[in-house]
Amino acid sequence: MNFQQLRSVREAVRCDFNLTDVAESLHTSQPGVSRQIRELEEEVGFDIFVRSGKRLIGLTPPGELIVPLVTQILQCAENIRHAGAEYANSRAGVLSIAATHTQARYKLPPVIRDFSRRYPEVVVHLHQGSPNQVSRMLLEGEADIGVATEAVADSPGLISVPCYRWSHSVIVPRGHELEAHAGALTLARLARYPIITYGPGYTGRAHIDQAFAGAGIKPDVIMTAMDADVIKTYVELGIGVGIVASMAWDSERDARLNALDAQHLFEINVTRLAVPRGAWLRGYALDFIEMFVPALTRPAIEKALRTDNH
């Protein structure tokens, strides 16, 4: 059993069993990937993958059991490399962060700016995606730290902590008639207008849907997007009124729009920071977490990781 065999198995699952993609990811040939998988199956004494001819189409029951173990072994190997790099040069390396568009656009920029000033030799890779994609990138080792509102708290393979609470705002063009009712904004009044907001699974959309459903109201959602800047652009064109995260409102940049407080209409949301369970974080990664969540001190993070690993 060797690491190349284990990587071939892990990548086969990541690449949805497409061996061409696996070979490209591992910088090898497709026959080489097939050979590595077969040799491992012969060693463990059972098929890990279900096959249709020469194609892999899924995992066998024992394959379902061992893939998490394969991931753990490869993560432990990565932890050892991280530990070695930390002691070789604690101020240089790579930090990969996965975040939703809202977090990447509105909350992370000042933190990454300050972090880069403190650690100029650390290259920051910022990946953007849906909450589910953020979870996947963490679980598959593509990211060290994830920041999202949904999904990350539901994965048993991740450790997550709350960062901050936030609410939604209703965005309208300046002079819109809803401004006259800003102090008494209701779901019924809001539902009289076409609505532009986040797609399902993004940035508190579930709380928006739950609020309308609880009131027995079906809103006219005419457009969805995952980026608040896109939503605001179409609101400015007069296509509808927007519902976005309050943090996305900027009075200077959004001079032609106005934001109406909607925290009384929709449930408060909680953004969480997550790391892979069992991961070994380098010192600068721990510092980044503390910079993003000052209440989460480095000793507290290290204690949580040690407690979780035992």
PDB file of C-alpha atoms in Angstrom:
ATOM      1  CA  MET A   1       0.000   0.000   0.000  1.00  0.00           C
ATOM      2  CA  ASN A   2       1.400   3.404  -0.940  1.00  0.00           C
ATOM      3  CA  PHE A   3       0.310   7.040  -1.073  1.00  0.00           C
ATOM      4  CA  GLN A   4      -0.100   7.052  -4.845  1.00  0.00           C
ATOM      5  CA  GLN A   5      -2.667   4.260  -4.576  1.00  0.00           C
ATOM      6  CA  LEU A   6      -4.524   6.140  -1.867  1.00  0.00           C
ATOM      7  CA  ARG A   7      -4.459   9.370  -3.872  1.00  0.00           C
ATOM      8  CA  SER A   8      -5.843   7.524  -6.896  1.00  0.00           C
ATOM      9  CA  VAL A   9      -8.790   6.307  -4.828  1.00  0.00           C
ATOM     10  CA  ARG A  10      -9.452   9.728  -3.311  1.00  0.00           C
ATOM     11  CA  GLU A  11      -9.239  11.517  -6.654  1.00  0.00           C
ATOM     12  CA  ALA A  12     -11.541   8.961  -8.284  1.00  0.00           C
ATOM     13  CA  VAL A  13     -14.226   9.907  -5.788  1.00  0.00           C
ATOM     14  CA  ARG A  14     -13.501  13.649  -6.123  1.00  0.00           C
ATOM     15  CA  CYS A  15     -13.658  13.449  -9.917  1.00  0.00           C
ATOM     16  CA  ASP A  16     -16.973  11.594  -9.931  1.00  0.00           C
ATOM     17  CA  PHE A  17     -15.244   8.362 -11.051  1.00  0.00           C
ATOM     18  CA  ASN A  18     -13.921   9.886 -14.286  1.00  0.00           C
ATOM     19  CA  LEU A  19     -10.475   8.326 -14.700  1.00  0.00           C
ATOM     20  CA  THR A  20      -9.441  10.822 -17.378  1.00  0.00           C
ATOM     21  CA  ASP A  21      -9.974  13.644 -14.878  1.00  0.00           C
ATOM     22  CA  VAL A  22      -8.196  11.640 -12.159  1.00  0.00           C
ATOM     23  CA  ALA A  23      -5.149  11.135 -14.390  1.00  0.00           C
ATOM     24  CA  GLU A  24      -5.059  14.845 -15.210  1.00  0.00           C
ATOM     25  CA  SER A  25      -5.356  15.783 -11.537  1.00  0.00           C
ATOM     26  CA  LEU A  26      -2.525  13.439 -10.525  1.00  0.00           C
ATOM     27  CA  HIS A  27      -0.368  14.269 -13.579  1.00  0.00           C
ATOM     28  CA  THR A  28      -0.208  10.666 -14.679  1.00  0.00           C
ATOM     29  CA  SER A  29      -1.810   8.347 -17.244  1.00  0.00           C
ATOM     30  CA  GLN A  30      -5.256   6.762 -17.103  1.00  0.00           C
ATOM     31  CA  PRO A  31      -3.808   3.210 -17.276  1.00  0.00           C
ATOM     32  CA  GLY A  32      -1.505   4.180 -14.419  1.00  0.00           C
ATOM     33  CA  VAL A  33      -4.469   5.264 -12.278  1.00  0.00           C
ATOM     34  CA  SER A  34      -6.349   2.043 -13.067  1.00  0.00           C
ATOM     35  CA  ARG A  35      -3.286  -0.001 -12.130  1.00  0.00           C
ATOM     36  CA  GLN A  36      -2.840   1.807  -8.809  1.00  0.00           C
ATOM     37  CA  ILE A  37      -6.487   1.208  -7.883  1.00  0.00           C
ATOM     38  CA  ARG A  38      -6.379  -2.451  -8.916  1.00  0.00           C
ATOM     39  CA  GLU A  39      -3.190  -3.075  -6.936  1.00  0.00           C
ATOM     40  CA  LEU A  40      -4.773  -1.590  -3.821  1.00  0.00           C
ATOM     41  CA  GLU A  41      -7.945  -3.648  -4.304  1.00  0.00           C
ATOM     42  CA  GLU A  42      -5.842  -6.805  -4.629  1.00  0.00           C
ATOM     43  CA  GLU A  43      -3.973  -5.944  -1.439  1.00  0.00           C
ATOM     44  CA  VAL A  44      -7.096  -5.265   0.660  1.00  0.00           C
ATOM     45  CA  GLY A  45      -8.925  -8.242  -0.835  1.00  0.00           C
ATOM     46  CA  PHE A  46     -12.092  -6.587  -2.200  1.00  0.00           C
ATOM     47  CA  ASP A  47     -13.314  -4.227  -4.891  1.00  0.00           C
ATOM     48  CA  ILE A  48     -13.438  -0.606  -3.798  1.00  0.00           C
ATOM     49  CA  PHE A  49     -15.321   0.560  -6.903  1.00  0.00           C
ATOM     50  CA  VAL A  50     -18.338  -0.683  -8.834  1.00  0.00           C
ATOM     51  CA  ARG A  51     -17.481  -1.047 -12.527  1.00  0.00           C
ATOM     52  CA  SER A  52     -19.304  -1.117 -15.823  1.00  0.00           C
ATOM     53  CA  GLY A  53     -16.788  -2.590 -18.211  1.00  0.00           C
ATOM     54  CA  LYS A  54     -13.635  -0.538 -17.645  1.00  0.00           C
ATOM     55  CA  ARG A  55     -15.510   2.452 -16.222  1.00  0.00           C
ATOM     56  CA  LEU A  56     -15.896   3.209 -12.546  1.00  0.00           C
ATOM     57  CA  ILE A  57     -19.516   4.069 -11.708  1.00  0.00           C
ATOM     58  CA  GLY A  58     -19.610   4.102  -7.913  1.00  0.00           C
ATOM     59  CA  LEU A  59     -18.338   2.722  -4.631  1.00  0.00           C
ATOM     60  CA  THR A  60     -18.964  -0.768  -3.300  1.00  0.00           C
ATOM     61  CA  PRO A  61     -20.220  -1.094   0.321  1.00  0.00           C
ATOM     62  CA  PRO A  62     -16.685  -1.809   1.629  1.00  0.00           C
ATOM     63  CA  GLY A  63     -15.441   1.013  -0.589  1.00  0.00           C
ATOM     64  CA  GLU A  64     -17.852   3.386   1.178  1.00  0.00           C
ATOM     65  CA  LEU A  65     -16.234   2.330   4.465  1.00  0.00           C
ATOM     66  CA  ILE A  66     -12.595   2.768   3.504  1.00  0.00           C
ATOM     67  CA  VAL A  67     -12.737   6.043   1.546  1.00  0.00           C
ATOM     68  CA  PRO A  68     -13.029   8.109   4.783  1.00  0.00           C
ATOM     69  CA  LEU A  69     -10.003   6.194   6.114  1.00  0.00           C
ATOM     70  CA  VAL A  70      -8.080   6.948   2.939  1.00  0.00           C
ATOM     71  CA  THR A  71      -8.909  10.635   3.386  1.00  0.00           C
ATOM     72  CA  GLN A  72      -7.746  10.551   7.006  1.00  0.00           C
ATOM     73  CA  ILE A  73      -4.441   8.895   6.104  1.00  0.00           C
ATOM     74  CA  LEU A  74      -3.720  11.455   3.395  1.00  0.00           C
ATOM     75  CA  GLN A  75      -4.694  14.281   5.738  1.00  0.00           C
ATOM     76  CA  CYS A  76      -2.293  12.978   8.378  1.00  0.00           C
ATOM     77  CA  ALA A  77       0.464  12.941   5.767  1.00  0.00           C
ATOM     78  CA  GLU A  78      -0.401  16.518   4.842  1.00  0.00           C
ATOM     79  CA  ASN A  79      -0.344  17.465   8.534  1.00  0.00           C
ATOM     80  CA  ILE A  80       3.201  16.106   8.792  1.00  0.00           C
ATOM     81  CA  ARG A  81       4.259  18.206   5.799  1.00  0.00           C
ATOM     82  CA  HIS A  82       2.638  21.269   7.349  1.00  0.00           C
ATOM     83  CA  ALA A  83       4.450  20.649  10.629  1.00  0.00           C
ATOM     84  CA  GLY A  84       7.774  20.330   8.828  1.00  0.00           C
ATOM     85  CA  ALA A  85       7.143  23.520   6.853  1.00  0.00           C
ATOM     86  CA  GLU A  86       6.183  25.357  10.043  1.00  0.00           C
ATOM     87  CA  TYR A  87       9.507  24.605  11.672  1.00  0.00           C
ATOM     88  CA  ALA A  88      11.489  25.210   8.487  1.00  0.00           C
ATOM     89  CA  ASN A  89       9.956  28.654   7.898  1.00  0.00           C
ATOM     90  CA  SER A  90       6.996  29.676  10.016  1.00  0.00           C
ATOM     91  CA  ARG A  91       6.315  32.856   8.045  1.00  0.00           C
ATOM     92  CA  ALA A  92       6.169  31.549   4.489  1.00  0.00           C
ATOM     93  CA  GLY A  93       3.765  29.258   2.691  1.00  0.00           C
ATOM     94  CA  VAL A  94       0.248  29.111   1.262  1.00  0.00           C
ATOM     95  CA  LEU A  95      -3.096  29.764   2.963  1.00  0.00           C
ATOM     96  CA  SER A  96      -6.184  28.572   1.078  1.00  0.00           C
ATOM     97  CA  ILE A  97      -9.493  30.122   2.080  1.00  0.00           C
ATOM     98  CA  ALA A  98     -12.889  29.052   0.736  1.00  0.00           C
ATOM     99  CA  ALA A  99     -15.753  31.504   1.141  1.00  0.00           C
ATOM    100  CA  THR A 100     -19.106  32.448  -0.273  1.00  0.00           C
ATOM    101  CA  HIS A 101     -19.266  35.496  -2.550  1.00  0.00           C
ATOM    102  CA  THR A 102     -20.751  37.696   0.158  1.00  0.00           C
ATOM    103  CA  GLN A 103     -17.999  36.859   2.658  1.00  0.00           C
ATOM    104  CA  ALA A 104     -15.254  37.203   0.035  1.00  0.00           C
ATOM    105  CA  ARG A 105     -16.598  40.533  -1.163  1.00  0.00           C
ATOM    106  CA  TYR A 106     -17.641  42.297   2.037  1.00  0.00           C
ATOM    107  CA  LYS A 107     -16.051  40.733   5.149  1.00  0.00           C
ATOM    108  CA  LEU A 108     -12.731  39.183   4.173  1.00  0.00           C
ATOM    109  CA  PRO A 109     -10.950  42.016   2.262  1.00  0.00           C
ATOM    110  CA  PRO A 110      -9.769  44.046   5.300  1.00  0.00           C
ATOM    111  CA  VAL A 111      -8.726  40.879   7.142  1.00  0.00           C
ATOM    112  CA  ILE A 112      -6.746  39.547   4.168  1.00  0.00           C
ATOM    113  CA  ARG A 113      -5.148  42.987   3.704  1.00  0.00           C
ATOM    114  CA  ASP A 114      -3.951  43.073   7.326  1.00  0.00           C
ATOM    115  CA  PHE A 115      -2.888  39.424   7.188  1.00  0.00           C
ATOM    116  CA  SER A 116      -0.814  40.010   4.034  1.00  0.00           C
ATOM    117  CA  ARG A 117       0.933  42.929   5.690  1.00  0.00           C
ATOM    118  CA  ARG A 118       1.812  40.735   8.674  1.00  0.00           C
ATOM    119  CA  TYR A 119       2.804  37.725   6.539  1.00  0.00           C
ATOM    120  CA  PRO A 120       4.111  39.076   3.204  1.00  0.00           C
ATOM    121  CA  GLU A 121       5.663  35.704   2.318  1.00  0.00           C
ATOM    122  CA  VAL A 122       2.377  33.805   2.602  1.00  0.00           C
ATOM    123  CA  VAL A 123       0.434  33.421  -0.653  1.00  0.00           C
ATOM    124  CA  VAL A 124      -3.332  33.586  -0.090  1.00  0.00           C
ATOM    125  CA  HIS A 125      -5.548  31.520  -2.385  1.00  0.00           C
ATOM    126  CA  LEU A 126      -9.169  32.692  -2.156  1.00  0.00           C
ATOM    127  CA  HIS A 127     -11.744  30.258  -3.536  1.00  0.00           C
ATOM    128  CA  GLN A 128     -15.387  31.306  -3.937  1.00  0.00           C
ATOM    129  CA  GLY A 129     -18.438  29.092  -4.125  1.00  0.00           C
ATOM    130  CA  SER A 130     -21.740  28.093  -2.612  1.00  0.00           C
ATOM    131  CA  PRO A 131     -21.865  26.977   1.042  1.00  0.00           C
ATOM    132  CA  ASN A 132     -21.934  23.348  -0.108  1.00  0.00           C
ATOM    133  CA  GLN A 133     -18.920  23.954  -2.338  1.00  0.00           C
ATOM    134  CA  VAL A 134     -17.081  25.581   0.576  1.00  0.00           C
ATOM    135  CA  SER A 135     -17.718  22.446   2.655  1.00  0.00           C
ATOM    136  CA  ARG A 136     -16.545  20.211  -0.170  1.00  0.00           C
ATOM    137  CA  MET A 137     -13.328  22.188  -0.669  1.00  0.00           C
ATOM    138  CA  LEU A 138     -12.538  21.850   3.035  1.00  0.00           C
ATOM    139  CA  LEU A 139     -13.321  18.138   3.156  1.00  0.00           C
ATOM    140  CA  GLU A 140     -11.285  17.415   0.029  1.00  0.00           C
ATOM    141  CA  GLY A 141      -8.225  19.335   1.183  1.00  0.00           C
ATOM    142  CA  GLU A 142      -8.528  22.182  -1.327  1.00  0.00           C
ATOM    143  CA  ALA A 143      -8.925  24.775   1.431  1.00  0.00           C
ATOM    144  CA  ASP A 144      -7.531  25.222   4.936  1.00  0.00           C
ATOM    145  CA  ILE A 145     -10.253  27.555   6.241  1.00  0.00           C
ATOM    146  CA  GLY A 146     -13.864  28.069   5.160  1.00  0.00           C
ATOM    147  CA  VAL A 147     -16.254  30.950   5.805  1.00  0.00           C
ATOM    148  CA  ALA A 148     -19.963  30.559   5.057  1.00  0.00           C
ATOM    149  CA  THR A 149     -23.391  31.015   6.569  1.00  0.00           C
ATOM    150  CA  GLU A 150     -25.019  27.721   5.651  1.00  0.00           C
ATOM    151  CA  ALA A 151     -23.879  24.116   5.280  1.00  0.00           C
ATOM    152  CA  VAL A 152     -20.545  24.095   7.135  1.00  0.00           C
ATOM    153  CA  ALA A 153     -22.235  23.512  10.501  1.00  0.00           C
ATOM    154  CA  ASP A 154     -23.959  20.400   9.169  1.00  0.00           C
ATOM    155  CA  SER A 155     -20.875  18.447   8.086  1.00  0.00           C
ATOM    156  CA  PRO A 156     -19.495  15.924  10.608  1.00  0.00           C
ATOM    157  CA  GLY A 157     -16.128  16.192   8.868  1.00  0.00           C
ATOM    158  CA  LEU A 158     -15.725  19.844   9.825  1.00  0.00           C
ATOM    159  CA  ILE A 159     -15.222  21.807  13.029  1.00  0.00           C
ATOM    160  CA  SER A 160     -17.072  25.118  12.836  1.00  0.00           C
ATOM    161  CA  VAL A 161     -17.468  28.091  15.156  1.00  0.00           C
ATOM    162  CA  PRO A 162     -19.812  31.092  14.954  1.00  0.00           C
ATOM    163  CA  CYS A 163     -18.182  34.337  13.802  1.00  0.00           C
ATOM    164  CA  TYR A 164     -20.871  36.996  13.759  1.00  0.00           C
ATOM    165  CA  ARG A 165     -24.612  37.539  13.341  1.00  0.00           C
ATOM    166  CA  TRP A 166     -26.205  39.525  10.549  1.00  0.00           C
ATOM    167  CA  SER A 167     -29.579  40.421   9.100  1.00  0.00           C
ATOM    168  CA  HIS A 168     -31.075  41.185   5.688  1.00  0.00           C
ATOM    169  CA  SER A 169     -31.971  44.545   4.172  1.00  0.00           C
ATOM    170  CA  VAL A 170     -34.458  45.422   1.475  1.00  0.00           C
ATOM    171  CA  ILE A 171     -32.787  47.390  -1.333  1.00  0.00           C
ATOM    172  CA  VAL A 172     -34.847  49.825  -3.414  1.00  0.00           C
ATOM    173  CA  PRO A 173     -34.110  52.643  -5.886  1.00  0.00           C
ATOM    174  CA  ARG A 174     -34.062  56.054  -4.199  1.00  0.00           C
ATOM    175  CA  GLY A 175     -37.535  57.567  -4.150  1.00  0.00           C
ATOM    176  CA  HIS A 176     -39.239  54.162  -4.195  1.00  0.00           C
ATOM    177  CA  GLU A 177     -42.643  54.177  -2.490  1.00  0.00           C
ATOM    178  CA  LEU A 178     -41.504  51.551   0.026  1.00  0.00           C
ATOM    179  CA  GLU A 179     -39.272  54.198   1.585  1.00  0.00           C
ATOM    180  CA  ALA A 180     -42.387  55.896   2.941  1.00  0.00           C
ATOM    181  CA  HIS A 181     -43.213  52.695   4.854  1.00  0.00           C
ATOM    182  CA  ALA A 182     -39.650  51.931   5.982  1.00  0.00           C
ATOM    183  CA  GLY A 183     -40.625  52.054   9.651  1.00  0.00           C
ATOM    184  CA  ALA A 184     -43.561  49.720   9.138  1.00  0.00           C
ATOM    185  CA  LEU A 185     -42.265  47.398   6.457  1.00  0.00           C
ATOM    186  CA  THR A 186     -44.190  44.124   6.385  1.00  0.00           C
ATOM    187  CA  LEU A 187     -43.918  40.925   4.387  1.00  0.00           C
ATOM    188  CA  ALA A 188     -47.325  41.597   2.849  1.00  0.00           C
ATOM    189  CA  ARG A 189     -46.267  45.050   1.677  1.00  0.00           C
ATOM    190  CA  LEU A 190     -42.936  43.729   0.374  1.00  0.00           C
ATOM    191  CA  ALA A 191     -44.675  40.932  -1.535  1.00  0.00           C
ATOM    192  CA  ARG A 192     -46.538  43.489  -3.667  1.00  0.00           C
ATOM    193  CA  TYR A 193     -43.345  44.026  -5.655  1.00  0.00           C
ATOM    194  CA  PRO A 194     -41.183  41.729  -7.806  1.00  0.00           C
ATOM    195  CA  ILE A 195     -38.283  40.476  -5.701  1.00  0.00           C
ATOM    196  CA  ILE A 196     -34.646  39.868  -6.608  1.00  0.00           C
ATOM    197  CA  THR A 197     -32.617  37.925  -4.060  1.00  0.00           C
ATOM    198  CA  TYR A 198     -30.131  35.100  -3.519  1.00  0.00           C
ATOM    199  CA  GLY A 199     -30.548  31.663  -5.021  1.00  0.00           C
ATOM    200  CA  PRO A 200     -31.545  28.707  -2.809  1.00  0.00           C
ATOM    201  CA  GLY A 201     -28.752  27.709  -0.447  1.00  0.00           C
ATOM    202  CA  TYR A 202     -27.060  31.125  -0.512  1.00  0.00           C
ATOM    203  CA  THR A 203     -26.671  33.816   2.120  1.00  0.00           C
ATOM    204  CA  GLY A 204     -29.664  33.186   4.338  1.00  0.00           C
ATOM    205  CA  ARG A 205     -32.132  32.485   1.520  1.00  0.00           C
ATOM    206  CA  ALA A 206     -33.717  29.730   3.624  1.00  0.00           C
ATOM    207  CA  HIS A 207     -34.704  32.285   6.280  1.00  0.00           C
ATOM    208  CA  ILE A 208     -36.297  34.484   3.616  1.00  0.00           C
ATOM    209  CA  ASP A 209     -38.359  31.578   2.279  1.00  0.00           C
ATOM    210  CA  GLN A 210     -39.334  30.461   5.784  1.00  0.00           C
ATOM    211  CA  ALA A 211     -40.571  33.931   6.719  1.00  0.00           C
ATOM    212  CA  PHE A 212     -42.863  34.222   3.710  1.00  0.00           C
ATOM    213  CA  ALA A 213     -44.084  30.626   4.057  1.00  0.00           C
ATOM    214  CA  GLY A 214     -44.818  31.174   7.750  1.00  0.00           C
ATOM    215  CA  ALA A 215     -46.939  34.183   6.849  1.00  0.00           C
ATOM    216  CA  GLY A 216     -48.768  32.240   4.148  1.00  0.00           C
ATOM    217  CA  ILE A 217     -47.427  34.548   1.437  1.00  0.00           C
ATOM    218  CA  LYS A 218     -45.937  33.499  -1.894  1.00  0.00           C
ATOM    219  CA  PRO A 219     -43.547  36.255  -3.046  1.00  0.00           C
ATOM    220  CA  ASP A 220     -42.950  36.987  -6.722  1.00  0.00           C
ATOM    221  CA  VAL A 221     -39.230  36.144  -6.914  1.00  0.00           C
ATOM    222  CA  ILE A 222     -38.459  37.089 -10.508  1.00  0.00           C
ATOM    223  CA  MET A 223     -34.677  36.743 -10.388  1.00  0.00           C
ATOM    224  CA  THR A 224     -31.982  35.158  -8.226  1.00  0.00           C
ATOM    225  CA  ALA A 225     -28.213  35.574  -8.051  1.00  0.00           C
ATOM    226  CA  MET A 226     -25.438  34.545  -5.698  1.00  0.00           C
ATOM    227  CA  ASP A 227     -23.734  37.949  -5.698  1.00  0.00           C
ATOM    228  CA  ALA A 228     -25.294  40.957  -3.929  1.00  0.00           C
ATOM    229  CA  ASP A 229     -23.629  43.361  -6.380  1.00  0.00           C
ATOM    230  CA  VAL A 230     -25.497  41.660  -9.222  1.00  0.00           C
ATOM    231  CA  ILE A 231     -28.763  41.901  -7.296  1.00  0.00           C
ATOM    232  CA  LYS A 232     -28.225  45.609  -6.640  1.00  0.00           C
ATOM    233  CA  THR A 233     -27.444  46.237 -10.311  1.00  0.00           C
ATOM    234  CA  TYR A 234     -30.835  44.907 -11.385  1.00  0.00           C
ATOM    235  CA  VAL A 235     -32.635  46.712  -8.582  1.00  0.00           C
ATOM    236  CA  GLU A 236     -31.077  49.949  -9.841  1.00  0.00           C
ATOM    237  CA  LEU A 237     -32.508  49.170 -13.288  1.00  0.00           C
ATOM    238  CA  GLY A 238     -35.984  49.080 -11.725  1.00  0.00           C
ATOM    239  CA  ILE A 239     -36.636  45.390 -12.357  1.00  0.00           C
ATOM    240  CA  GLY A 240     -37.610  44.703  -8.745  1.00  0.00           C
ATOM    241  CA  VAL A 241     -36.732  45.257  -5.103  1.00  0.00           C
ATOM    242  CA  GLY A 242     -33.803  43.369  -3.617  1.00  0.00           C
ATOM    243  CA  ILE A 243     -33.302  41.379  -0.437  1.00  0.00           C
ATOM    244  CA  VAL A 244     -29.598  41.152   0.414  1.00  0.00           C
ATOM    245  CA  ALA A 245     -27.313  40.770   3.403  1.00  0.00           C
ATOM    246  CA  SER A 246     -27.116  44.053   5.305  1.00  0.00           C
ATOM    247  CA  MET A 247     -23.304  43.999   5.022  1.00  0.00           C
ATOM    248  CA  ALA A 248     -23.689  44.331   1.235  1.00  0.00           C
ATOM    249  CA  TRP A 249     -25.116  47.842   1.517  1.00  0.00           C
ATOM    250  CA  ASP A 250     -22.637  50.690   1.070  1.00  0.00           C
ATOM    251  CA  SER A 251     -24.131  54.179   1.174  1.00  0.00           C
ATOM    252  CA  GLU A 252     -21.256  55.684  -0.858  1.00  0.00           C
ATOM    253  CA  ARG A 253     -21.058  53.051  -3.576  1.00  0.00           C
ATOM    254  CA  ASP A 254     -24.813  52.517  -3.739  1.00  0.00           C
ATOM    255  CA  ALA A 255     -25.704  56.202  -4.034  1.00  0.00           C
ATOM    256  CA  ARG A 256     -28.719  55.534  -6.281  1.00  0.00           C
ATOM    257  CA  LEU A 257     -30.205  52.973  -3.908  1.00  0.00           C
ATOM    258  CA  ASN A 258     -31.531  52.928  -0.403  1.00  0.00           C
ATOM    259  CA  ALA A 259     -31.510  50.151   2.208  1.00  0.00           C
ATOM    260  CA  LEU A 260     -34.529  49.432   4.419  1.00  0.00           C
ATOM    261  CA  ASP A 261     -33.981  47.532   7.652  1.00  0.00           C
ATOM    262  CA  ALA A 262     -35.591  44.076   7.462  1.00  0.00           C
ATOM    263  CA  GLN A 263     -34.220  42.402  10.575  1.00  0.00           C
ATOM    264  CA  HIS A 264     -37.754  42.286  12.031  1.00  0.00           C
ATOM    265  CA  LEU A 265     -38.971  40.338   8.984  1.00  0.00           C
ATOM    266  CA  PHE A 266     -36.357  37.594   8.654  1.00  0.00           C
ATOM    267  CA  GLU A 267     -34.521  35.426  11.166  1.00  0.00           C
ATOM    268  CA  ILE A 268     -30.991  36.485  12.114  1.00  0.00           C
ATOM    269  CA  ASN A 269     -28.223  34.601  10.284  1.00  0.00           C
ATOM    270  CA  VAL A 270     -24.925  33.336  11.691  1.00  0.00           C
ATOM    271  CA  THR A 271     -21.731  33.201   9.657  1.00  0.00           C
ATOM    272  CA  ARG A 272     -19.394  30.400  10.695  1.00  0.00           C
ATOM    273  CA  LEU A 273     -15.700  29.658  10.231  1.00  0.00           C
ATOM    274  CA  ALA A 274     -14.815  26.027   9.597  1.00  0.00           C
ATOM    275  CA  VAL A 275     -11.720  23.845   9.321  1.00  0.00           C
ATOM    276  CA  PRO A 276     -11.390  20.151   8.446  1.00  0.00           C
ATOM    277  CA  ARG A 277     -11.730  17.882  11.444  1.00  0.00           C
ATOM    278  CA  GLY A 278      -8.301  16.562  12.380  1.00  0.00           C
ATOM    279  CA  ALA A 279      -6.420  19.178  10.370  1.00  0.00           C
ATOM    280  CA  TRP A 280      -3.069  20.552  11.559  1.00  0.00           C
ATOM    281  CA  LEU A 281      -3.082  24.305  11.002  1.00  0.00           C
ATOM    282  CA  ARG A 282       0.100  26.276  10.538  1.00  0.00           C
ATOM    283  CA  GLY A 283       0.775  29.191  12.865  1.00  0.00           C
ATOM    284  CA  TYR A 284      -0.138  31.850  10.331  1.00  0.00           C
ATOM    285  CA  ALA A 285      -3.478  30.091   9.695  1.00  0.00           C
ATOM    286  CA  LEU A 286      -4.262  30.276  13.411  1.00  0.00           C
ATOM    287  CA  ASP A 287      -3.345  33.962  13.361  1.00  0.00           C
ATOM    288  CA  PHE A 288      -5.679  34.534  10.409  1.00  0.00           C
ATOM    289  CA  ILE A 289      -8.555  32.968  12.325  1.00  0.00           C
ATOM    290  CA  GLU A 290      -7.896  35.223  15.316  1.00  0.00           C
ATOM    291  CA  MET A 291      -7.737  38.267  13.049  1.00  0.00           C
ATOM    292  CA  PHE A 292     -11.114  37.361  11.545  1.00  0.00           C
ATOM    293  CA  VAL A 293     -12.713  36.403  14.877  1.00  0.00           C
ATOM    294  CA  PRO A 294     -10.823  38.325  17.607  1.00  0.00           C
ATOM    295  CA  ALA A 295     -12.706  36.532  20.370  1.00  0.00           C
ATOM    296  CA  LEU A 296     -11.340  33.219  19.076  1.00  0.00           C
ATOM    297  CA  THR A 297      -7.776  33.448  20.389  1.00  0.00           C
ATOM    298  CA  ARG A 298      -4.975  31.257  19.140  1.00  0.00           C
ATOM    299  CA  PRO A 299      -4.726  29.238  22.412  1.00  0.00           C
ATOM    300  CA  ALA A 300      -8.496  28.663  22.277  1.00  0.00           C
ATOM    301  CA  ILE A 301      -8.272  27.425  18.675  1.00  0.00           C
ATOM    302  CA  GLU A 302      -5.378  25.078  19.476  1.00  0.00           C
ATOM    303  CA  LYS A 303      -7.252  23.722  22.502  1.00  0.00           C
ATOM    304  CA  ALA A 304     -10.374  23.077  20.423  1.00  0.00           C
ATOM    305  CA  LEU A 305      -8.361  21.229  17.782  1.00  0.00           C
ATOM    306  CA  ARG A 306      -6.522  19.130  20.375  1.00  0.00           C
ATOM    307  CA  THR A 307      -9.770  18.271  22.151  1.00  0.00           C
ATOM    308  CA  ASP A 308     -11.431  17.328  18.896  1.00  0.00           C
ATOM    309  CA  ASN A 309      -8.567  15.079  17.816  1.00  0.00           C
ATOM    310  CA  HIS A 310      -8.634  12.919  20.968  1.00  0.00           C
TER     311      HIS A 310
END
